Coordinates of C-alpha atoms and ligand atoms in Angstrom, one line a residue:
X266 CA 161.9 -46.5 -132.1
X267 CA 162.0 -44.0 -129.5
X268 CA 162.9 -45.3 -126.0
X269 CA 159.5 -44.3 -124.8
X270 CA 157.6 -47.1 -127.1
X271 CA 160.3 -49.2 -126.5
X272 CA 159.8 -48.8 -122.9
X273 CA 155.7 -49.6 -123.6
X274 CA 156.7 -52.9 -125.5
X275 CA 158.7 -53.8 -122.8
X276 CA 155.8 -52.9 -120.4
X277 CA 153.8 -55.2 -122.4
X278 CA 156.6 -58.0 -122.2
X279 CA 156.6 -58.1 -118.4
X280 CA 153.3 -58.2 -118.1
X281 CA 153.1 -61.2 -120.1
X282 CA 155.4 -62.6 -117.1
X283 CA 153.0 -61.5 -114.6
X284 CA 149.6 -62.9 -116.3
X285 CA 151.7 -66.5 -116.9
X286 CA 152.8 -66.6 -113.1
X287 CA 150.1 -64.8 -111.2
X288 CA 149.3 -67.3 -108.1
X289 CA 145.6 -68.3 -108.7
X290 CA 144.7 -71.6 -106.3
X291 CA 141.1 -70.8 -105.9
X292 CA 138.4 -68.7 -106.8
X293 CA 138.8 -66.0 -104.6
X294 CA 142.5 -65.6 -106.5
X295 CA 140.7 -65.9 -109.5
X296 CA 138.7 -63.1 -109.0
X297 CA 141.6 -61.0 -107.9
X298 CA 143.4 -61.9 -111.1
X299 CA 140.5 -60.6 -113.3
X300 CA 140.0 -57.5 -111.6
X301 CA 144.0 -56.8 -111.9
X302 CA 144.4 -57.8 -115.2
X303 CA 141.6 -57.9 -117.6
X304 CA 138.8 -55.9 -115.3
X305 CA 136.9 -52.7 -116.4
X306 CA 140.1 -50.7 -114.6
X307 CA 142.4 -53.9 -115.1
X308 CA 146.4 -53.2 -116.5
X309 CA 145.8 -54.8 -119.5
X310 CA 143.1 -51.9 -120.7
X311 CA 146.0 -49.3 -119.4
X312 CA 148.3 -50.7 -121.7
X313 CA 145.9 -50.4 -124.8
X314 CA 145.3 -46.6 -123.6
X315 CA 148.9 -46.1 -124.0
X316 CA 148.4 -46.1 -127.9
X317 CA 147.6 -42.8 -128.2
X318 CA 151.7 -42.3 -127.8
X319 CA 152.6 -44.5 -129.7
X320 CA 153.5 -43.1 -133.0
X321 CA 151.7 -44.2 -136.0
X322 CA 154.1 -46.2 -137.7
X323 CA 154.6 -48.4 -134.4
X324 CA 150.5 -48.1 -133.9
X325 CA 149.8 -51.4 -135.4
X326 CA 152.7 -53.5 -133.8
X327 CA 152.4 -52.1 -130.7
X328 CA 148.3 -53.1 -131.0
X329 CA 149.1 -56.7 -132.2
X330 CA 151.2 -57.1 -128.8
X331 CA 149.0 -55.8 -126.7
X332 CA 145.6 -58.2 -127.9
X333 CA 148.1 -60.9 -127.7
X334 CA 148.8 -60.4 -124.2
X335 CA 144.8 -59.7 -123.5
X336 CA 143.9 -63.0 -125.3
X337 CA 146.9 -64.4 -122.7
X338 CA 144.9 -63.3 -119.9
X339 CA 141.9 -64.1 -120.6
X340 CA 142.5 -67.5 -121.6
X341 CA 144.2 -68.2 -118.3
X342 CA 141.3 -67.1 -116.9
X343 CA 138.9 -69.3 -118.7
X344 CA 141.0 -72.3 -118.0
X345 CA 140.7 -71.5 -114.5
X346 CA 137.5 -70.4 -114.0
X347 CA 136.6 -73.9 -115.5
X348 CA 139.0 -75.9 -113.9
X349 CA 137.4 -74.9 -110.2
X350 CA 133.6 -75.2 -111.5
X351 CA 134.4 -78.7 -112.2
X352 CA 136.7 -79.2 -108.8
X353 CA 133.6 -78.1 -106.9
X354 CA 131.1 -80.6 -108.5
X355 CA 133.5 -83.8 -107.8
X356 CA 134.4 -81.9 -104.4
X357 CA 131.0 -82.1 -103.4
X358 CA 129.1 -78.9 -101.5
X359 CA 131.0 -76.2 -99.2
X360 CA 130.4 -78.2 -95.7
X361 CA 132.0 -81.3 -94.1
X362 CA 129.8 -84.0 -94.8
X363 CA 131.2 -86.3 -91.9
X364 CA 130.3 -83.5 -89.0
X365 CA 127.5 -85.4 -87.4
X366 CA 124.1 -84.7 -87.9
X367 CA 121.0 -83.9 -86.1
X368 CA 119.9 -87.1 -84.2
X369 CA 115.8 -87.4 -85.4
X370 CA 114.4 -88.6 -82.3
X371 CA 112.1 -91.2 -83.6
X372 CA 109.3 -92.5 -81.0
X373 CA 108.6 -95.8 -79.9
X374 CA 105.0 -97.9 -79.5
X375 CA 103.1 -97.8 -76.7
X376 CA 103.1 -100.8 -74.0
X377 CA 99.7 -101.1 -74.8
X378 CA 99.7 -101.0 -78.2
X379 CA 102.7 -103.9 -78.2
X380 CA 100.8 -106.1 -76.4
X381 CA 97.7 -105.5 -78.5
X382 CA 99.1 -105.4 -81.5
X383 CA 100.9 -109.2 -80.0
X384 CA 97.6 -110.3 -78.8
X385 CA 95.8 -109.6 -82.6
X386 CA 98.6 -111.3 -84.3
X387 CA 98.2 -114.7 -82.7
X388 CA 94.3 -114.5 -83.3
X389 CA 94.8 -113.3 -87.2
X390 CA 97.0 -116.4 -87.5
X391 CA 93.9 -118.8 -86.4
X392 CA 91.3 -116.8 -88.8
X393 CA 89.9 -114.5 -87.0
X394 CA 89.0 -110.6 -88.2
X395 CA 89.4 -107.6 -86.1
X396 CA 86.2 -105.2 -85.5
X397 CA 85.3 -102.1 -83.6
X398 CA 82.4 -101.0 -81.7
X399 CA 81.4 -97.2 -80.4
X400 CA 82.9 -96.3 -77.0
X401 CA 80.0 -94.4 -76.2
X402 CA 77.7 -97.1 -76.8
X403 CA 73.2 -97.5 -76.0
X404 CA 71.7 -99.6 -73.1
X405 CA 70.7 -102.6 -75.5
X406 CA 73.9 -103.4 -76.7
X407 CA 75.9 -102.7 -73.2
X408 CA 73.6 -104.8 -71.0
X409 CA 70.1 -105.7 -72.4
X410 CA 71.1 -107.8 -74.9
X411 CA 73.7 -109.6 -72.9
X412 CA 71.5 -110.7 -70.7
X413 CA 72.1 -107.7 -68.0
X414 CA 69.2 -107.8 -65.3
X415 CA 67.9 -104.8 -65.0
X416 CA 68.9 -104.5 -61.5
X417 CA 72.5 -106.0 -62.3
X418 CA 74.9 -104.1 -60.2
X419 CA 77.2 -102.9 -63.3
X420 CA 74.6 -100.5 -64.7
X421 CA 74.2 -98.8 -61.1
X422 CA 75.6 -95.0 -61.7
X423 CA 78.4 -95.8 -59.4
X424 CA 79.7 -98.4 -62.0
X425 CA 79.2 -96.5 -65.1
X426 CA 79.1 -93.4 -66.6
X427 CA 75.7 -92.5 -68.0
X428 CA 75.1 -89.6 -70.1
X429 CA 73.0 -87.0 -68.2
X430 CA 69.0 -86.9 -68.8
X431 CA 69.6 -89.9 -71.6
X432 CA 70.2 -93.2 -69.0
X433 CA 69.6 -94.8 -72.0
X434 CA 73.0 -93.6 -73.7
X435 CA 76.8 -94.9 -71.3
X436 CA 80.0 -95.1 -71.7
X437 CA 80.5 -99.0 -72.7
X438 CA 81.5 -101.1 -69.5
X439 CA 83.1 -103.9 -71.5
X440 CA 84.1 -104.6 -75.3
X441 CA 81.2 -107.2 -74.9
X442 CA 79.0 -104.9 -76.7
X443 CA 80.9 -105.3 -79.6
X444 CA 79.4 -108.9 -79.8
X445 CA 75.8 -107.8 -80.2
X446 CA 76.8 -105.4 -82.7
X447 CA 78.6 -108.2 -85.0
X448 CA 76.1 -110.8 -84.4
X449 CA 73.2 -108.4 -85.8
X450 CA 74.9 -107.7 -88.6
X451 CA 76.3 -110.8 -89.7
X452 CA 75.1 -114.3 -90.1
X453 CA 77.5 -117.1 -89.0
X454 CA 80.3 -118.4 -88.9
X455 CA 82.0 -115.5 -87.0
X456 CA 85.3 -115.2 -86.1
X457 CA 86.3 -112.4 -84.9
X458 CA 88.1 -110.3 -82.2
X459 CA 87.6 -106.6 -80.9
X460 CA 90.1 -104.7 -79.5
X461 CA 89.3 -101.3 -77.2
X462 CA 88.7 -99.3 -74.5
X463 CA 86.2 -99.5 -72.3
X464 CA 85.2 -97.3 -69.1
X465 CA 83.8 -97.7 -65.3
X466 CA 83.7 -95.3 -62.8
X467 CA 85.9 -96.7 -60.6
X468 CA 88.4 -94.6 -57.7
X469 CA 91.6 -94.3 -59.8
X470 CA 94.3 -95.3 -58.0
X471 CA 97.6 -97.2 -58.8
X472 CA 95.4 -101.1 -59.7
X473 CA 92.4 -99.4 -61.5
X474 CA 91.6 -96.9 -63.4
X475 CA 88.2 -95.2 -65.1
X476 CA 89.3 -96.6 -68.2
X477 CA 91.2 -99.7 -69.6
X478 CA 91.3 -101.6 -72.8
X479 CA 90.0 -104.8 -73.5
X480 CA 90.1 -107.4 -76.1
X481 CA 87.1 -109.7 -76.8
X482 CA 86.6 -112.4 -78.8
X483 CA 83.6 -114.6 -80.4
X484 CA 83.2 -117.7 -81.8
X485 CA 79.7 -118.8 -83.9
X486 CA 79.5 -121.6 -86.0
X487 CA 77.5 -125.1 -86.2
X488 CA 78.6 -127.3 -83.1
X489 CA 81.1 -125.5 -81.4
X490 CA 81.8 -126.6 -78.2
X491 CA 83.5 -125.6 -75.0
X492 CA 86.2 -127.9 -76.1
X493 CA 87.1 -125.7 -79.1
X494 CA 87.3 -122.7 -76.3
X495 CA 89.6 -124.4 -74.1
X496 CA 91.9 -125.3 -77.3
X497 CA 91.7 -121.7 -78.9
X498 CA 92.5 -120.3 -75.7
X499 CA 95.8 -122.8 -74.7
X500 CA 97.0 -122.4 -77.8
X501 CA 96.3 -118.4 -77.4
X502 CA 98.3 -118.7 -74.2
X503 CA 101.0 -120.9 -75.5
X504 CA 101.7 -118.2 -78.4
X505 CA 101.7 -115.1 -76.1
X506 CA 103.5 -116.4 -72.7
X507 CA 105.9 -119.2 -74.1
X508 CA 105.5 -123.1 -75.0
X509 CA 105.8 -124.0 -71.8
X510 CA 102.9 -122.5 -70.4
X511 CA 99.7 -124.5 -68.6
X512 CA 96.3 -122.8 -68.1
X513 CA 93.6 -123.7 -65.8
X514 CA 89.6 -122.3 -66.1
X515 CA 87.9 -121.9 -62.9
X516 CA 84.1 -121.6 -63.0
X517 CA 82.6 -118.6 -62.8
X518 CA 79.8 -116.2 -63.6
X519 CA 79.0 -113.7 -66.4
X520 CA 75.3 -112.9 -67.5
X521 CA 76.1 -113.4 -71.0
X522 CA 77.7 -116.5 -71.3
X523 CA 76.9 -120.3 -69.9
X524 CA 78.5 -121.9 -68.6
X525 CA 81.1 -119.5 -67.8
X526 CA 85.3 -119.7 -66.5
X527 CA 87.7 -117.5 -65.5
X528 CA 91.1 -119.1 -67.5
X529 CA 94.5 -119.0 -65.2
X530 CA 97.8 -119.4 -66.8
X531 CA 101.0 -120.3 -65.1
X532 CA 102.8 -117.1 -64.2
X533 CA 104.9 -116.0 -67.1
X534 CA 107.1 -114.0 -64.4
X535 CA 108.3 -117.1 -62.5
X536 CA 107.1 -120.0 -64.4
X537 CA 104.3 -121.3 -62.1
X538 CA 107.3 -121.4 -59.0
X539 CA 105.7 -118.6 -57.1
X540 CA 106.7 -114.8 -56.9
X541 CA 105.5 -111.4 -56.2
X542 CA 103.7 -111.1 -59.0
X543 CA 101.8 -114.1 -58.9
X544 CA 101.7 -113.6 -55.1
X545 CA 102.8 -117.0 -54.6
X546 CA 99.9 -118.9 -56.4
X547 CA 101.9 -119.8 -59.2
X548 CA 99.1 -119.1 -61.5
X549 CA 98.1 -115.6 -62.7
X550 CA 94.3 -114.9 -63.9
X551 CA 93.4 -113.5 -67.2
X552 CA 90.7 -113.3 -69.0
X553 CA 86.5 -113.8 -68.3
X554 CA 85.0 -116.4 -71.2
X555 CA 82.2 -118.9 -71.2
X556 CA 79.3 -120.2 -74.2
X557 CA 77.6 -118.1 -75.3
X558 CA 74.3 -117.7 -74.0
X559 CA 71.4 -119.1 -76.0
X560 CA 69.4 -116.0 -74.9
X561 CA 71.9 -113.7 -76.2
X562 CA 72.0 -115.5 -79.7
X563 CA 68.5 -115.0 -79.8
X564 CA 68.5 -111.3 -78.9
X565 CA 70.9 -110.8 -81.6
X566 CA 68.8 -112.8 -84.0
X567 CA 70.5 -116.1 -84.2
X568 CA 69.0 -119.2 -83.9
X569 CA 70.8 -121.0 -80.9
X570 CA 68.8 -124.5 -82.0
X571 CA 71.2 -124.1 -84.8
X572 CA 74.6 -122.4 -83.6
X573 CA 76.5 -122.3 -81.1
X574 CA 79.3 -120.4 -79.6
X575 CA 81.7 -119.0 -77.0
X576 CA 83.4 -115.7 -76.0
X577 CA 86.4 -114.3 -74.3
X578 CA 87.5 -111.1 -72.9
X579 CA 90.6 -110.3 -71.6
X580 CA 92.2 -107.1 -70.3
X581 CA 94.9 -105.5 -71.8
X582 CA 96.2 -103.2 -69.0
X583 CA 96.4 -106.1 -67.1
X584 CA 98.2 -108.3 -69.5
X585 CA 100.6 -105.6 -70.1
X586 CA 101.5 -105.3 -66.3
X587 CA 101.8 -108.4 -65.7
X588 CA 104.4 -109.1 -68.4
X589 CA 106.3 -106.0 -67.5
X590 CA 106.0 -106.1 -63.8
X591 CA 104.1 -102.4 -64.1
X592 CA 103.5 -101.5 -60.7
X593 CA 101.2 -98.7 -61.5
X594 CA 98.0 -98.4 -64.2
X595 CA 98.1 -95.0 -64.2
X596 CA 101.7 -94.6 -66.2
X597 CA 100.0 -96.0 -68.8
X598 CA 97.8 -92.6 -69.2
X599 CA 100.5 -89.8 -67.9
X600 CA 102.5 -89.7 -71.2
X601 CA 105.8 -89.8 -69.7
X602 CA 108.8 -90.6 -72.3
X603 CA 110.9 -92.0 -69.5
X604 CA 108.2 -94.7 -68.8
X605 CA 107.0 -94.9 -72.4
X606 CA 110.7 -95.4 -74.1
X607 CA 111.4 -98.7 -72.2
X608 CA 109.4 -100.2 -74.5
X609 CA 111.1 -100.2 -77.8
X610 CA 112.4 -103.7 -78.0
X611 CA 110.2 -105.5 -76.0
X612 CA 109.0 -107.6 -79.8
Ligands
LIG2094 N1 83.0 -108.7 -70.5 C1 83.6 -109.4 -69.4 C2 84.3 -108.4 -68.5 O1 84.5 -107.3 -68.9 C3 84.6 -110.4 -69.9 C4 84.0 -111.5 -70.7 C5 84.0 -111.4 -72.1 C6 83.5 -112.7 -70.1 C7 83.4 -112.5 -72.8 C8 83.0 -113.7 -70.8 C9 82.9 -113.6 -72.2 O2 84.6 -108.7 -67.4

């Protein structure tokens, strides 16, 4: 053997070194290794060139040795390339999954809405459904039916907002309307309650506003008495202000109902002591309520010989600032995060 094969075996020999101890810790050295070794251009495809020189008697030997060190390399680099797949998969993806994440600023219920949402809960609880009337609502079911005279001061233009040309088509004053609606659809018993908002032209300023929410409610059934309001509406103001609470109707005066009351409940602030928000009374008004009419039954074609019934209507704005000692009626409409994200844990 001439010393220049001998020199291409040992060639081959250290090479064998180098494929067995090249440092390959990731894939990036991986990829180095292939191109060095058994790439396109690799050393490994050099060393097969080389056979031209090799004389033909050495030819096949010098071959044998040279696959052997290509099947080497390429093993190596099978075993690795399969040993990092792997790695990654249990490693998980190429980011640090304990860096913190974007916070997803989830929103919180409206003031309104909580106290609503309270105020329909206790009245579910005692059988009663929820409806809804139009907002934009016709004469006879905002005032004629109810027993509104036509000269009653609340359908003057400065108390409510008339649609142009058609005086017969307003805004609805009141979620009483609702009642006429429910009672000339359905025949007794009705239990129900109406949540929504209602509008009057009113100055804005920070104790009214041209529009506020209401929620009404109506009794009708055989015998019902002004016993079972005063029960329905304790127990109403037991569940939303506390056990400890006392209420207290005052007469008073609504077209639609008769008699009629205005119900009082010991301030839910103070606990009937006297404070700011009761101004000192001790006692905190509110909601409207009374029997309902016969006249009104009648309009909405039920026979008041046979039924009977009362109603309630209470404001929600009111309610709601009341409990949160809102100074102002118009935060409730100005969309302000800072006012509106107090809320969250109120229930
Ligand atoms: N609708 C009356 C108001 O807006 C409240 C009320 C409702 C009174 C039902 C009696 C019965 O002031």
């Amino acid at each position: 053997m001439t010393t220049e094969v001998q020199n291409l075996f040992d060639q081959v020999s250290q090479m064998q070194a180098q494929v067995e101890q090249y440092p390959v810790s990731n894939n990036d050295d991986l990829e180095r290794f292939r191109i060095e070794f058994i790439g396109t251009k690799g050393k490994v495809k050099d060393l097969l060139a080389a056979i031209k020189d090799v004389p033909n008697t050495e030819k096949k030997a010098y071959g044998q040795t040279v696959n052997a060190l290509k099947q080497v390399a390429e093993e190596r680099y099978a075993t690795l390339k399969e040993q990092f797949e792997s790695n990654q998969t249990t490693k998980g993806p190429d980011f640090d999954l304990t860096m913190p994440g974007d916070a997803v600023r989830i929103g919180s219920r409206h003031p309104l809405n909580l106290v609503r949402n309270q105020i329909i809960e206790i009245f579910k609880r005692i059988g009663y459904v929820v409806a809804e009337g139009p907002e934009v609502e016709d004469d006879w079911h905002n005032f004629t039916a109810l027993n509104f005279p036509p000269d009653h001061p609340a359908r003057d233009m400065q108390d409510t907002f008339f649609v142009q040309k058609n005086p017969d088509i307003a805004l609805r004053t009141h979620t009483s309307s609702v009642q006429v609606r429910v009672m000339e659809r359905q025949k007794p018993p009705i239990r129900a309650i109406f949540p929504g908002r209602v509008f009057r032209n009113e100055t804005i300023s920070a104790r009214s506003h041209c529009y506020f929410h209401q929620v009404e409610g109506l009794y009708i059934d055989k015998n019902v008495s002004f016993a079972d309001l005063k029960q329905t509406l304790y127990h109403f103001a037991q569940e939303m202000f506390g056990p400890e609470t006392k209420i207290k109707l005052r007469p008073s005066y609504f077209p639609f109902t008769e008699p009629s009351a205005e119900l009082d409940v010991t301030c839910f602030i103070c606990g009937g002591e006297g404070c700011p928000v009761c101004k000192y009374s001790g006692w905190v008004e509110i909601l409207g309520c009374g029997m309902v009419d016969p006249a009104v039954l009648a309009n909405c074609g039920i026979d008041p010989e046979e039924y009977s019934g009362f109603a309630f209507g209470m404001g929600i704005d009111r309610i709601t600032m009341l409990r949160y000692q809102i100074k102002d009626i118009r935060l409730m409409s100005e969309n302000d995060v800072r006012f509106l994200g107090q809320f969250k844990a109120a229930f």
